[in-house]
Amino acid sequence: MVLDDLGSSLRGTLDKLRGKSRISEEDVEEVVKEIQRSLLQADVDVSLVMELSDNIKQRALEEEPPSGTPARDFVLRIVYEELVDLIGDSTELPLEEQTIMLAGLQGSGKTTSAAKMAWWFSKKGLRPAVIQTDTFRPGAYDQAKQMAERAEVEFYGDPDNDDPVDIARKGLEATEDADVHIVDTAGRHALEDDLIDEIEEIERVVDPDVSLLVLDAAIGQGAKEQAQQFDESVGIGGVVITKLDGTAKGGGALTAVNETDSSIAFLGTGEEVQDIERFEPEGFISRLLGMGDLGSLVERV
Amino acid sequence: KVKAAATGKFVIEEEDLEEPLWDLKMALLESDVEMSVAEEILDRVEEELVGERRKFTESTGSIVEDALREALLDVISVGQFDFDQRIADADKPLVIIFTGVNGVGKTTSIAKMSRYLAERGYSSVLANGDTYRAGANEQIGEHAAALDRKLISHQQGGDPAAVIYDAVEYAEANDVDVVLGDTAGRLHTNEGLMDQLEKIGRVVGPDMTLFVDEAVAGQDAVRRAEQFDEAVSIDGSILTKADADSNGGAAISVAHVTGKPILFLGVGQGYDHLERFDPEVVVARLLGDDE
Ligand SMILES: Nc1nc2c(ncn2[C@@H]2O[C@H](COP(=O)(O)OP(=O)(O)OP(=O)(O)O)[C@@H](O)[C@H]2O)c(=O)[nH]1
Ligand SMILES: Nc1nc2c(ncn2[C@@H]2O[C@H](COP(=O)(O)OP(=O)(O)OP(=O)(O)O)[C@@H](O)[C@H]2O)c(=O)[nH]1
Ligand SMILES: [Mg+2]
Ligand SMILES: [Mg+2]
């Protein structure tokens, strides 16, 4: 991964607090400003950033630091706690029979993530199947099929059927013996009413245990509207962030989690089926703020 | 109502600007203009306005907004050239390569561009330089069939430069005007794939390289635009998925860091969903004064 320079100003500001035991209002203002910068540069929703930074400011000024805690570490812990509070733990995915539906914007990484997740479940000893319902994008069937082959998992799709709802129904029947059904859908966005209706229909037939929103780590402020719309339509129970092997910070996922009142399930870190990780808050927050050493720092407090 | 005061004038002080500039900065960020780009633009606005005189009737806010409109237009109009004219003037076959990160819409934009060219009387051949991604050959193959174009492709795992090279030979032999060369999506952090892209550039020697990104991209747009421009020296950009996004800040970021023009917007998944980029429209949208 490339060198991280975004968090360096935040680190610099925090370093100025090193050695101090009491924090002035001015110190807090300065730190909060830098945190705002980091979060805005990570694509977190602007109003959410303001809300978060107000909370941080208030707590830093009102709460009494535990005796012996340096001011810097105290502020840092508040920042960390506020963010953990918001993102929470990884989306719960019990290792048992279940159906998962993927939804999201065109090109966000749904088809790739479907195969990756199937691979992940198969490594956990379950028998997954991928069902491709995208009848719109050219080559979608072949792409999903080839990815499922690479993941060595069962696959259902029908290039001659142009009804996604029907494919979903037949796919679930045909893969009845599988433990985990992962239903891929065509890309769509919040303003495409017909396609939103379509995914609602697919959702009714599939009746998933959880629907996951697949988000590109680089998505900007539009994450909010997309998350709202998909949540309203199919109910989002978790978020998958893809393309984290680039430089994007994935702050859109924070927005989405906040909007949908859900959590993050998986992270995508490459184009191959093995390039998937379960979400883990500490590393993600460190990345958001551009501070690799955050976890260990907070632990000390 | 305040006519009497209208003749009076004020000198604009730095502190008068603080609040309107802050508001505008937040507005630009909300529209996905990258932070350092937004700051640079607003610094320019501030520099221009401090010490200026304004009439009593004008609010500082509106003066700042006018100055910002100018500054944004300046940035976003950078390097605009007449795309159609350039196609007309070029020796045929003309080779255009499409690059960008994963899933932004390169392949779809090629299909749209082939339609765009045909409408202007140019024939084109598609070349699938994406020998990597699952289903890539089938995807562009379906587009080629739907548009009734020749597709040159190799086996998965083949050499992308060789595919495009073959397409150039095909175009020469068959009097085709334009070669539209696709490349696999790659993140700018993947050194191996960025090196491969440079190699494609060297071997093929394209007449035009277009950087494709999506209008919904946030702050990261700046980094990838920079890195692709550095690797293959782009001639301009296409921003896709503008139909999903009402902001357009990525256009400002990309135009600013590359100094190359945004040429087209993708506004849907259909073959006709490719529009010439109009700087005025995007600036109006950014400042919320369209419709
Ligand atoms: N580098 C990287 N590329 C990824 C990742 N996930 C997906 N991709 C790539 O992103 C592109 C789009 O992925 P798809 O899985 O086709 O996305 P999709 O959401 O199914 O797209 P549509 O079906 O067209 O809406 C492909 O080139 C993938 O290889 C990731 O985590 N890292
Ligand atoms: N809404 C909308 N969708 C688009 C637009 N352009 C492309 N898409 C969709 O975005 C998805 C990805 O497009 P592709 O053309 O496969 O993107 P790519 O850059 O070639 O992807 P890779 O080759 O995997 O890197 C597809 O579902 C397209 O239909 C656009 O302007 N608007
Ligand atoms: Mg797909
Ligand atoms: Mg492609």
XYZ file of C-alpha atoms and ligand atoms in Angstrom:
658
model
C 0.000 0.000 0.000
C 1.210 3.499 -0.712
C 2.580 5.825 1.883
C -0.043 7.574 3.885
C 0.392 11.303 4.076
C -3.159 12.326 4.810
C -3.032 11.727 8.511
C 0.302 13.399 9.025
C -1.180 16.791 9.872
C -3.489 15.183 12.391
C -0.552 13.351 13.880
C 1.374 16.619 13.979
C -1.417 18.398 15.792
C -1.764 15.616 18.290
C 1.967 15.579 18.835
C 1.779 19.170 19.958
C -0.316 17.978 22.849
C 2.334 15.494 23.881
C 3.461 16.095 27.444
C 0.530 18.317 28.313
C -1.812 17.030 30.943
C -4.519 19.638 30.658
C -6.091 20.621 27.373
C -7.161 24.137 26.580
C -10.193 24.912 24.481
C -7.795 26.118 21.837
C -6.001 22.772 21.737
C -9.304 20.983 21.344
C -10.377 23.295 18.539
C -7.177 22.583 16.688
C -7.411 18.836 17.043
C -11.069 18.797 16.077
C -10.278 20.808 12.968
C -7.669 18.307 11.892
C -10.033 15.433 12.518
C -12.638 17.142 10.368
C -10.056 17.452 7.616
C -9.091 13.801 7.792
C -12.676 12.621 7.728
C -13.660 14.959 4.904
C -10.673 13.793 2.898
C -11.819 10.239 3.535
C -15.208 11.014 1.888
C -17.281 10.868 5.049
C -20.533 12.774 4.607
C -20.057 16.478 5.420
C -22.923 16.776 7.913
C -21.907 13.554 9.614
C -18.386 14.928 10.019
C -19.755 18.055 11.677
C -21.910 15.996 14.012
C -19.004 13.756 14.954
C -16.632 16.629 15.550
C -19.157 18.452 17.738
C -19.469 15.366 19.918
C -15.723 15.007 20.142
C -15.286 18.643 21.081
C -17.942 18.517 23.734
C -16.577 15.393 25.342
C -12.993 16.591 25.256
C -13.961 19.778 27.052
C -16.404 18.328 29.540
C -14.961 14.998 30.518
C -12.258 14.712 33.098
C -9.241 12.793 31.768
C -8.328 9.808 33.975
C -5.462 10.922 36.189
C -2.085 10.479 34.616
C -3.477 10.345 31.075
C -1.689 12.744 28.753
C -4.014 15.183 26.992
C -3.075 13.851 23.590
C -3.992 10.277 24.370
C -7.203 11.392 26.012
C -8.408 13.271 22.934
C -7.354 10.429 20.708
C -9.326 7.959 22.746
C -12.446 10.094 22.489
C -12.040 10.255 18.714
C -11.570 6.522 18.533
C -14.547 5.803 20.790
C -16.850 8.058 18.811
C -15.874 6.359 15.566
C -16.137 2.849 17.012
C -19.519 3.809 18.372
C -20.623 4.725 14.899
C -19.180 1.819 12.910
C -19.576 -0.866 15.522
C -18.452 -4.421 14.984
C -18.431 -6.444 11.829
C -21.877 -7.471 10.521
C -22.838 -10.742 12.129
C -22.797 -13.584 9.627
C -23.464 -16.856 11.424
C -21.782 -19.896 9.892
C -25.035 -21.601 9.031
C -27.609 -21.797 6.232
C -28.506 -18.394 4.906
C -29.346 -16.310 1.871
C -27.507 -13.090 1.112
C -28.464 -10.605 -1.579
C -26.032 -8.039 -2.972
C -27.090 -4.611 -4.176
C -25.348 -1.470 -5.324
C -24.295 1.024 -7.928
C -23.027 -0.014 -11.354
C -19.459 -1.279 -11.218
C -19.152 -1.153 -7.426
C -17.900 -4.739 -7.268
C -20.973 -6.886 -6.604
C -20.195 -9.778 -8.932
C -16.597 -10.011 -7.780
C -17.673 -9.785 -4.136
C -20.295 -12.516 -4.615
C -17.573 -14.950 -5.700
C -15.215 -13.768 -2.969
C -17.845 -14.240 -0.269
C -18.697 -17.686 -1.606
C -15.019 -18.552 -1.451
C -14.885 -17.229 2.114
C -17.852 -19.328 3.242
C -16.457 -22.424 1.569
C -13.210 -21.978 3.519
C -15.368 -21.968 6.641
C -16.630 -25.393 5.692
C -20.000 -24.373 4.276
C -21.352 -25.100 0.835
C -22.104 -21.845 -0.982
C -23.769 -21.137 -4.311
C -23.709 -17.956 -6.382
C -26.859 -16.995 -8.281
C -26.443 -14.418 -11.029
C -29.619 -12.426 -11.743
C -28.015 -9.677 -13.852
C -29.669 -9.955 -17.268
C -28.686 -6.457 -18.308
C -24.946 -6.012 -18.341
C -23.290 -7.640 -21.349
C -21.139 -10.567 -20.264
C -22.532 -10.563 -16.721
C -23.395 -14.267 -16.878
C -19.940 -15.289 -18.122
C -18.183 -13.055 -15.633
C -20.067 -14.473 -12.652
C -19.688 -18.036 -13.918
C -15.934 -17.683 -14.390
C -15.534 -16.071 -10.991
C -17.531 -18.865 -9.359
C -15.247 -21.367 -11.121
C -12.210 -19.590 -9.718
C -13.806 -19.753 -6.266
C -14.664 -23.410 -6.881
C -18.278 -22.941 -5.830
C -21.637 -23.856 -7.275
C -23.162 -21.431 -9.760
C -26.569 -20.753 -11.252
C -27.426 -18.364 -14.056
C -29.365 -18.479 -17.303
C -28.157 -16.385 -20.247
C -31.341 -17.144 -22.162
C -33.713 -15.888 -19.498
C -34.220 -12.120 -19.348
C -36.328 -12.040 -16.210
C -34.153 -11.526 -13.111
C -36.979 -12.389 -10.729
C -37.586 -15.692 -12.480
C -33.868 -16.471 -12.501
C -33.711 -15.790 -8.774
C -36.610 -18.133 -8.090
C -35.247 -20.919 -10.268
C -31.725 -20.371 -8.991
C -32.748 -20.882 -5.383
C -34.536 -24.097 -6.335
C -31.673 -25.407 -8.450
C -29.139 -24.795 -5.691
C -31.356 -26.068 -2.901
C -28.625 -28.277 -1.485
C -26.245 -25.401 -0.874
C -25.960 -23.900 2.622
C -25.277 -20.323 1.682
C -27.009 -18.652 -1.256
C -25.415 -15.491 -2.555
C -27.639 -13.634 -4.996
C -25.893 -11.146 -7.282
C -27.969 -8.377 -8.876
C -27.422 -5.949 -11.734
C -25.956 -2.541 -10.939
C -28.414 0.313 -10.414
C -28.567 3.698 -8.766
C -31.028 5.565 -6.586
C -32.580 7.585 -9.406
C -33.468 4.610 -11.631
C -37.028 3.992 -10.493
C -37.671 0.970 -12.753
C -34.545 -0.747 -11.573
C -35.306 0.046 -7.964
C -38.719 -1.561 -8.431
C -36.993 -4.547 -9.994
C -34.671 -5.147 -7.056
C -37.623 -4.883 -4.682
C -39.259 -7.695 -6.609
C -36.109 -9.786 -6.575
C -35.885 -9.200 -2.854
C -39.431 -10.419 -2.299
C -38.742 -13.662 -4.127
C -35.315 -14.248 -2.624
C -36.366 -13.261 0.891
C -32.737 -12.904 1.984
C -31.593 -13.151 5.581
C -29.513 -10.113 4.880
C -29.016 -7.692 1.979
C -25.571 -6.180 1.666
C -24.812 -2.868 -0.018
C -21.624 -3.083 -2.082
C -19.780 0.237 -2.107
C -16.649 1.312 -3.938
C -14.155 2.683 -1.406
C -13.767 5.741 -3.619
C -17.421 6.794 -3.636
C -17.939 10.419 -2.668
C -20.767 12.247 -0.993
C -23.319 10.380 -3.129
C -22.937 7.412 -0.768
C -25.625 8.877 1.447
C -28.349 8.982 -1.174
C -27.478 5.530 -2.508
C -27.535 4.040 0.981
C -30.833 5.709 1.831
C -32.508 4.486 -1.329
C -31.293 0.891 -1.149
C -32.157 0.716 2.533
C -35.650 1.970 1.867
C -36.117 -0.500 -0.998
C -34.633 -3.737 0.245
C -33.400 -3.046 3.768
C -29.631 -2.952 4.077
C -28.199 -5.134 6.828
C -24.526 -4.591 6.076
C -21.965 -2.992 3.799
C -19.168 -4.450 1.678
C -16.394 -1.990 0.805
C -14.426 -2.854 -2.314
C -11.210 -1.681 -3.954
C -9.500 -0.908 -0.670
C -6.233 -1.910 -2.334
C -6.174 1.608 -3.783
C -5.737 4.902 -1.947
C -9.401 5.681 -1.280
C -10.240 5.724 2.418
C -13.737 4.309 2.239
C -15.418 7.040 4.280
C -18.566 6.526 2.214
C -19.027 3.287 4.115
C -19.184 5.232 7.358
C -21.946 7.344 5.879
C -23.763 4.266 4.638
C -23.533 2.516 7.990
C -24.891 5.620 9.661
C -27.754 5.965 7.172
C -28.784 2.329 7.217
C -28.120 1.731 10.867
C -26.105 -1.324 9.893
C -22.455 -2.321 9.965
C -19.621 -3.354 7.690
C -19.386 -7.010 6.711
C -16.464 -7.466 4.319
C -13.604 -5.577 2.739
C -12.439 -6.189 -0.820
C -8.731 -5.768 -1.418
C -8.116 -7.028 -4.940
C -9.596 -8.663 -8.017
C -9.074 -12.307 -7.076
C -11.473 -14.426 -5.053
C -9.081 -14.641 -2.113
C -8.843 -10.855 -1.831
C -11.473 -10.544 0.869
C -11.296 -9.786 4.568
C -13.815 -9.665 7.341
C -14.245 -6.117 8.577
C -12.321 -5.145 11.665
C -12.988 -1.660 13.118
C -9.532 -0.747 14.385
C -7.713 -1.066 11.092
C -10.487 0.685 9.250
C -10.544 3.674 11.594
C -6.777 3.941 11.443
C -7.052 4.078 7.686
C -9.834 6.680 7.786
C -7.744 8.981 9.900
C -4.559 8.049 8.114
C -2.965 6.920 11.352
C -1.491 3.466 11.248
C -0.629 3.378 14.929
C -4.033 4.321 16.278
C -4.983 1.002 17.803
C -1.882 0.582 19.902
C -2.063 4.191 21.049
C -5.624 3.841 22.208
C -4.874 0.592 23.950
C -2.351 2.311 26.169
C -4.940 4.701 27.603
C -35.237 50.485 -0.761
C -31.722 51.186 0.232
C -31.164 53.308 -2.838
C -29.518 56.094 -0.914
C -26.876 53.725 0.274
C -26.375 52.283 -3.166
C -23.793 54.797 -4.153
C -21.688 54.056 -1.107
C -18.806 51.657 -1.386
C -17.027 49.269 0.923
C -13.553 47.869 0.819
C -13.651 44.099 1.258
C -11.562 42.949 4.203
C -10.226 39.485 4.787
C -12.577 38.958 7.714
C -15.629 39.806 5.602
C -14.756 36.810 3.477
C -14.148 34.310 6.210
C -17.707 33.129 6.577
C -18.774 33.053 2.927
C -15.560 31.277 1.993
C -16.076 28.663 4.695
C -19.624 28.079 3.494
C -18.421 27.704 -0.057
C -15.698 25.323 0.969
C -18.263 23.078 2.621
C -20.476 23.352 -0.438
C -17.602 22.339 -2.702
C -16.769 19.393 -0.478
C -20.408 18.356 -0.487
C -20.147 18.347 -4.265
C -17.070 16.104 -4.150
C -14.485 18.676 -5.128
C -11.251 17.411 -3.632
C -10.138 19.285 -0.525
C -6.810 20.706 -1.708
C -8.355 21.642 -5.054
C -11.211 23.421 -3.281
C -8.758 25.262 -1.053
C -6.637 26.343 -3.972
C -9.638 27.674 -5.824
C -10.930 29.550 -2.786
C -7.491 31.016 -2.085
C -7.569 32.402 -5.570
C -10.991 33.898 -4.955
C -9.835 35.461 -1.722
C -6.731 36.930 -3.278
C -8.789 38.490 -5.986
C -11.377 40.008 -3.695
C -9.484 41.323 -0.697
C -9.070 45.068 -1.093
C -11.683 45.234 -3.844
C -14.484 47.728 -3.471
C -18.043 46.627 -3.435
C -21.305 48.502 -3.565
C -23.591 48.546 -0.549
C -26.303 46.847 -2.535
C -24.246 43.772 -3.194
C -23.859 41.229 -0.451
C -20.371 39.910 0.126
C -21.801 36.453 -0.372
C -22.951 37.110 -3.897
C -19.683 38.806 -4.843
C -17.774 35.804 -3.593
C -20.057 33.502 -5.491
C -19.518 35.395 -8.724
C -15.786 35.239 -8.240
C -16.043 31.535 -7.503
C -18.045 30.937 -10.654
C -15.267 32.544 -12.656
C -12.591 30.537 -10.883
C -14.456 27.256 -11.338
C -15.083 27.932 -15.005
C -11.425 28.687 -15.385
C -10.416 25.358 -13.865
C -13.006 23.218 -15.534
C -12.570 24.684 -19.012
C -8.893 23.857 -19.031
C -7.562 22.675 -22.362
C -10.969 22.200 -24.005
C -10.520 21.312 -27.654
C -12.840 20.417 -30.485
C -12.908 16.637 -30.278
C -14.771 16.172 -33.554
C -12.326 18.422 -35.371
C -9.376 16.515 -34.002
C -10.860 13.263 -35.240
C -11.508 14.836 -38.628
C -7.954 16.155 -38.949
C -6.094 13.048 -37.792
C -4.452 10.556 -40.145
C -6.456 7.334 -40.239
C -6.520 4.929 -38.635
C -6.620 6.872 -35.433
C -5.952 4.939 -32.235
C -7.738 5.905 -29.021
C -6.924 4.071 -25.783
C -9.261 4.068 -22.788
C -7.789 3.706 -19.297
C -8.846 4.052 -15.697
C -9.461 2.195 -12.449
C -11.749 -0.833 -12.099
C -15.402 -0.658 -12.960
C -15.646 3.017 -13.872
C -17.131 2.412 -17.331
C -14.286 2.103 -19.828
C -15.748 -0.732 -21.862
C -19.236 0.786 -21.943
C -17.761 4.147 -22.968
C -15.965 2.473 -25.872
C -19.248 1.047 -27.114
C -20.856 4.487 -26.788
C -17.917 6.144 -28.531
C -18.196 3.722 -31.431
C -21.818 4.822 -31.851
C -20.827 8.492 -31.496
C -18.217 8.121 -34.223
C -20.576 6.277 -36.537
C -23.079 9.114 -36.220
C -20.326 11.401 -37.532
C -19.442 9.112 -40.380
C -16.435 7.263 -38.977
C -16.015 3.531 -38.869
C -14.353 1.923 -35.868
C -12.983 -1.406 -34.693
C -12.982 -2.472 -31.027
C -9.847 -3.988 -29.503
C -10.062 -5.788 -26.187
C -6.872 -4.941 -24.329
C -8.494 -6.344 -21.178
C -7.059 -9.827 -21.267
C -7.406 -10.111 -17.515
C -10.878 -9.750 -16.043
C -13.374 -12.608 -15.995
C -15.998 -12.145 -18.695
C -14.194 -9.227 -20.343
C -14.114 -10.804 -23.809
C -17.777 -11.774 -23.605
C -18.790 -8.304 -22.426
C -17.111 -6.325 -25.193
C -18.049 -9.100 -27.632
C -21.742 -8.531 -26.885
C -21.304 -4.807 -27.408
C -19.524 -5.390 -30.708
C -22.295 -7.721 -31.856
C -25.043 -5.302 -30.808
C -23.326 -2.464 -32.673
C -22.247 -4.669 -35.559
C -18.557 -3.853 -35.194
C -15.480 -5.971 -35.661
C -13.847 -6.999 -32.390
C -10.206 -7.959 -32.113
C -9.493 -10.028 -29.020
C -7.043 -12.625 -27.772
C -7.207 -15.379 -25.184
C -7.424 -14.417 -21.553
C -3.924 -13.884 -20.224
C -2.625 -12.633 -23.579
C -0.553 -9.514 -24.195
C -2.833 -6.439 -24.309
C -0.421 -4.436 -26.452
C -0.457 -7.236 -29.046
C -4.256 -7.142 -29.241
C -4.336 -3.441 -29.948
C -1.462 -3.810 -32.386
C -3.483 -6.438 -34.272
C -6.463 -4.102 -34.341
C -4.334 -1.354 -35.892
C -3.220 -3.767 -38.610
C -6.828 -4.765 -39.173
C -7.864 -1.114 -39.441
C -5.091 -0.384 -41.935
C -5.973 -3.363 -44.079
C -9.698 -2.641 -44.020
C -9.787 1.148 -44.170
C -11.298 1.504 -40.730
C -11.042 5.065 -39.366
C -10.683 4.580 -35.640
C -9.305 1.855 -33.335
C -10.943 1.932 -29.897
C -8.605 0.154 -27.505
C -9.915 -1.095 -24.169
C -7.625 -1.838 -21.229
C -8.195 -3.777 -18.031
C -9.217 -1.751 -15.013
C -6.307 -1.222 -12.645
C -5.777 0.689 -9.469
C -3.048 3.303 -9.604
C -1.385 1.611 -6.634
C -0.697 -1.554 -8.617
C 2.790 -0.922 -9.934
C 2.937 -4.008 -12.103
C -0.252 -3.100 -13.931
C 0.722 0.561 -14.224
C 4.011 -0.537 -15.828
C 2.025 -2.720 -18.206
C -0.085 0.298 -19.129
C 3.026 2.309 -19.930
C 4.180 -0.543 -22.113
C 0.908 -0.547 -24.019
C 1.398 3.169 -24.557
C 4.932 2.665 -25.845
C 4.164 -0.250 -28.135
C 0.946 1.112 -29.583
C 1.787 4.808 -29.637
C -1.873 5.877 -29.469
C -3.053 9.111 -31.039
C -5.207 9.797 -28.029
C -5.415 8.376 -24.521
C -8.603 8.997 -22.576
C -8.834 8.649 -18.824
C -12.187 7.321 -17.672
C -13.464 7.973 -14.166
C -16.881 8.158 -12.599
C -18.722 11.312 -11.581
C -19.658 9.674 -8.280
C -16.008 9.391 -7.214
C -14.958 11.400 -4.202
C -11.651 12.724 -2.967
C -9.586 9.907 -4.477
C -10.325 11.075 -8.037
C -7.392 13.453 -7.792
C -4.866 10.788 -6.982
C -5.780 8.365 -9.686
C -6.080 11.060 -12.334
C -2.616 12.260 -11.426
C -1.119 8.785 -11.523
C -2.681 7.764 -14.818
C -1.650 11.046 -16.396
C 1.867 10.475 -15.142
C 1.981 6.915 -16.484
C 0.519 7.455 -19.956
C 0.028 11.200 -20.416
C -3.686 11.455 -21.036
C -5.287 13.769 -23.587
C -8.566 14.176 -21.801
C -11.130 12.500 -19.574
C -14.572 10.958 -19.658
C -16.717 11.064 -16.530
C -19.317 8.319 -16.398
C -22.368 7.679 -14.232
C -23.199 11.384 -14.231
C -26.817 10.210 -14.225
C -26.305 8.831 -10.719
C -24.806 11.997 -9.372
C -26.035 15.554 -9.207
C -22.803 17.105 -7.984
C -20.033 16.979 -10.530
C -17.190 17.979 -8.243
C -15.028 15.157 -9.567
C -14.912 17.043 -12.872
C -13.285 20.000 -11.137
C -10.774 17.783 -9.338
C -9.793 15.785 -12.418
C -9.532 18.794 -14.740
C -7.514 20.699 -12.169
C -4.887 18.065 -11.410
C -4.395 16.846 -14.954
C -4.714 20.192 -16.693
C -6.456 18.168 -19.433
C -10.033 18.697 -20.533
C -13.065 16.666 -19.554
C -14.419 15.729 -22.973
C -17.505 13.611 -22.383
C -20.009 12.665 -19.733
C -21.565 9.221 -19.501
C -25.198 9.668 -18.535
C -26.586 6.139 -18.602
C -25.955 2.613 -19.792
C -27.378 2.989 -23.302
C -25.258 3.573 -26.401
C -26.658 7.089 -26.785
C -25.783 8.028 -23.247
C -22.605 9.900 -24.103
C -22.711 13.694 -24.027
C -20.157 16.309 -24.906
C -18.996 17.939 -21.700
C -20.217 21.484 -21.191
C -18.210 23.397 -18.551
C -20.930 26.023 -18.053
C -23.569 23.436 -17.254
C -21.417 21.681 -14.683
C -20.456 24.934 -12.962
C -24.093 26.000 -12.842
C -24.949 22.652 -11.278
C -22.157 22.981 -8.750
C -23.345 26.396 -7.681
C -26.894 25.129 -7.541
C -28.227 27.651 -10.041
C -29.449 25.328 -12.760
C -33.093 24.485 -13.463
N -8.622 -3.745 -7.294
C -9.844 -4.213 -6.989
N -10.732 -4.390 -7.964
C -11.949 -4.858 -7.637
C -12.323 -5.169 -6.318
N -13.599 -5.624 -6.340
C -13.996 -5.574 -7.637
N -12.993 -5.110 -8.423
C -13.003 -4.862 -9.872
O -13.948 -3.834 -10.129
C -14.553 -4.032 -11.385
C -16.053 -4.083 -11.231
O -16.378 -5.235 -10.469
P -17.726 -6.056 -10.705
O -17.715 -7.171 -9.727
O -17.905 -6.351 -12.134
O -18.787 -4.952 -10.253
P -20.367 -5.058 -10.303
O -20.858 -4.260 -9.151
O -20.800 -6.470 -10.386
O -20.685 -4.296 -11.673
P -22.094 -4.255 -12.445
O -22.628 -5.633 -12.427
O -21.746 -3.742 -13.793
O -22.928 -3.281 -11.668
C -13.924 -5.286 -11.961
O -12.819 -4.900 -12.754
C -13.436 -6.021 -10.725
O -12.351 -6.868 -11.014
C -11.352 -4.964 -5.274
O -11.581 -5.171 -4.093
N -10.132 -4.475 -5.672
N -25.623 4.568 -14.773
C -24.556 4.453 -15.551
N -23.893 3.278 -15.592
C -22.801 3.192 -16.382
C -22.326 4.273 -17.148
N -21.210 3.862 -17.818
C -21.019 2.567 -17.471
N -21.976 2.142 -16.610
C -22.130 0.821 -15.995
O -21.050 0.620 -15.095
C -20.712 -0.767 -15.027
C -19.234 -0.947 -15.323
O -18.991 -0.543 -16.660
P -17.796 -1.148 -17.535
O -17.860 -0.493 -18.853
O -17.785 -2.617 -17.460
O -16.574 -0.558 -16.717
P -15.022 -0.845 -16.957
O -14.316 0.387 -16.553
O -14.796 -1.345 -18.323
O -14.779 -2.006 -15.886
P -13.507 -2.993 -15.756
O -13.135 -3.387 -17.140
O -13.999 -4.109 -14.913
O -12.454 -2.195 -15.071
C -21.609 -1.463 -16.035
O -22.729 -1.975 -15.344
C -22.044 -0.338 -16.964
O -23.283 -0.592 -17.566
C -23.047 5.522 -17.075
O -22.710 6.537 -17.694
N -24.152 5.541 -16.265
Mg -22.085 -7.404 -11.737
Mg -13.835 -3.061 -18.988
